[in-house]
mmCIF file of C-alpha atoms in Angstrom:
data_model
loop_
_atom_site.group_PDB
_atom_site.id
_atom_site.type_symbol
_atom_site.label_atom_id
_atom_site.label_comp_id
_atom_site.label_asym_id
_atom_site.label_seq_id
_atom_site.Cartn_x
_atom_site.Cartn_y
_atom_site.Cartn_z
ATOM 1 C CA MET A 25 -0.174 -0.217 0.007
ATOM 2 C CA GLU A 26 3.109 2.337 0.532
ATOM 3 C CA GLN A 27 4.094 1.774 -2.917
ATOM 4 C CA LEU A 28 0.444 2.720 -4.207
ATOM 5 C CA LEU A 29 0.364 6.070 -1.880
ATOM 6 C CA GLU A 30 3.526 7.053 -3.469
ATOM 7 C CA ILE A 31 2.322 6.839 -7.066
ATOM 8 C CA LEU A 32 -0.545 8.373 -5.954
ATOM 9 C CA ASN A 33 1.343 11.279 -4.514
ATOM 10 C CA ASP A 34 3.282 11.924 -7.477
ATOM 11 C CA ILE A 35 0.653 11.841 -9.955
ATOM 12 C CA ASN A 36 -1.965 14.569 -7.717
ATOM 13 C CA PRO A 37 0.134 15.457 -4.579
ATOM 14 C CA GLY A 38 -2.018 17.118 -1.920
ATOM 15 C CA ILE A 39 -5.208 14.708 -1.440
ATOM 16 C CA ASP A 40 -5.067 12.369 1.870
ATOM 17 C CA TYR A 41 -5.204 9.143 0.113
ATOM 18 C CA GLU A 42 -5.484 7.194 3.400
ATOM 19 C CA THR A 43 -8.557 8.487 3.708
ATOM 20 C CA GLU A 44 -10.383 10.150 0.504
ATOM 21 C CA THR A 45 -13.088 7.692 -0.579
ATOM 22 C CA ARG A 46 -14.439 9.811 -3.672
ATOM 23 C CA LEU A 47 -11.533 10.044 -5.927
ATOM 24 C CA ILE A 48 -13.416 10.118 -8.835
ATOM 25 C CA ASP A 49 -16.914 10.886 -7.893
ATOM 26 C CA GLY A 50 -15.567 14.151 -6.127
ATOM 27 C CA ALA A 51 -13.417 14.972 -9.319
ATOM 28 C CA LEU A 52 -10.172 14.754 -7.094
ATOM 29 C CA LEU A 53 -8.444 12.737 -10.062
ATOM 30 C CA ASP A 54 -9.329 13.662 -13.481
ATOM 31 C CA SER A 55 -8.835 11.928 -16.470
ATOM 32 C CA PHE A 56 -5.497 12.842 -17.344
ATOM 33 C CA SER A 57 -4.348 11.652 -13.844
ATOM 34 C CA ILE A 58 -6.182 8.151 -14.219
ATOM 35 C CA LEU A 59 -4.072 8.224 -17.655
ATOM 36 C CA SER A 60 -1.111 8.854 -15.862
ATOM 37 C CA LEU A 61 -1.809 6.410 -12.752
ATOM 38 C CA ILE A 62 -2.614 3.453 -15.078
ATOM 39 C CA PRO A 63 0.658 2.740 -16.324
ATOM 40 C CA GLU A 64 2.556 3.456 -13.128
ATOM 41 C CA LEU A 65 0.377 0.864 -11.554
ATOM 42 C CA GLU A 66 1.159 -1.836 -14.429
ATOM 43 C CA ASP A 67 4.646 -1.237 -14.039
ATOM 44 C CA ALA A 68 4.848 -1.160 -10.457
ATOM 45 C CA PHE A 69 2.610 -4.617 -9.828
ATOM 46 C CA GLY A 70 3.106 -6.178 -12.959
ATOM 47 C CA ILE A 71 -0.604 -6.100 -13.489
ATOM 48 C CA GLU A 72 -2.664 -5.220 -16.701
ATOM 49 C CA ILE A 73 -5.558 -2.748 -16.446
ATOM 50 C CA THR A 74 -8.073 -3.071 -18.831
ATOM 51 C CA PRO A 75 -10.622 -1.038 -20.149
ATOM 52 C CA ILE A 76 -13.244 -3.260 -17.953
ATOM 53 C CA ASP A 77 -11.365 -2.524 -14.755
ATOM 54 C CA MET A 78 -11.694 1.374 -15.560
ATOM 55 C CA VAL A 79 -14.479 1.936 -13.413
ATOM 56 C CA PRO A 80 -15.103 4.647 -10.979
ATOM 57 C CA ALA A 81 -15.447 2.357 -8.115
ATOM 58 C CA ASN A 82 -12.321 0.670 -8.620
ATOM 59 C CA PHE A 83 -10.372 4.126 -8.357
ATOM 60 C CA ASN A 84 -12.535 6.144 -5.824
ATOM 61 C CA SER A 85 -9.970 5.755 -2.984
ATOM 62 C CA ALA A 86 -6.151 4.119 -2.510
ATOM 63 C CA GLN A 87 -8.200 1.061 -0.810
ATOM 64 C CA ALA A 88 -10.218 0.291 -4.202
ATOM 65 C CA ILE A 89 -7.152 0.899 -6.071
ATOM 66 C CA TRP A 90 -5.292 -1.812 -4.063
ATOM 67 C CA ASP A 91 -8.079 -4.262 -4.082
ATOM 68 C CA MET A 92 -8.317 -4.219 -7.536
ATOM 69 C CA ILE A 93 -4.635 -4.370 -7.803
ATOM 70 C CA HIS A 94 -4.541 -7.438 -5.604
ATOM 71 C CA ARG A 95 -7.557 -8.879 -7.279
ATOM 72 C CA LEU A 96 -5.526 -8.396 -11.088
ATOM 73 C CA LYS A 97 -2.536 -10.063 -9.243
ATOM 74 C CA GLU A 98 -4.671 -13.451 -8.958
ATOM 75 C CA GLU A 99 -5.813 -13.547 -12.240
#
């Protein structure tokens, strides 16, 4: 999780990623941020994020992103 938080802070600093649960719904992460985030996550965690995974529920919080990473690693 620490590595994920570092990546998120590098892409869009100034957000409390540990507590925020509306990153997408609250427009804290925009489409440019997500497009920057996806390759970083894929490289860092050895996963492939497909268009089917690109739904707000998977990106609304650091925990949701973390859960998606673990699910994708198991596939």
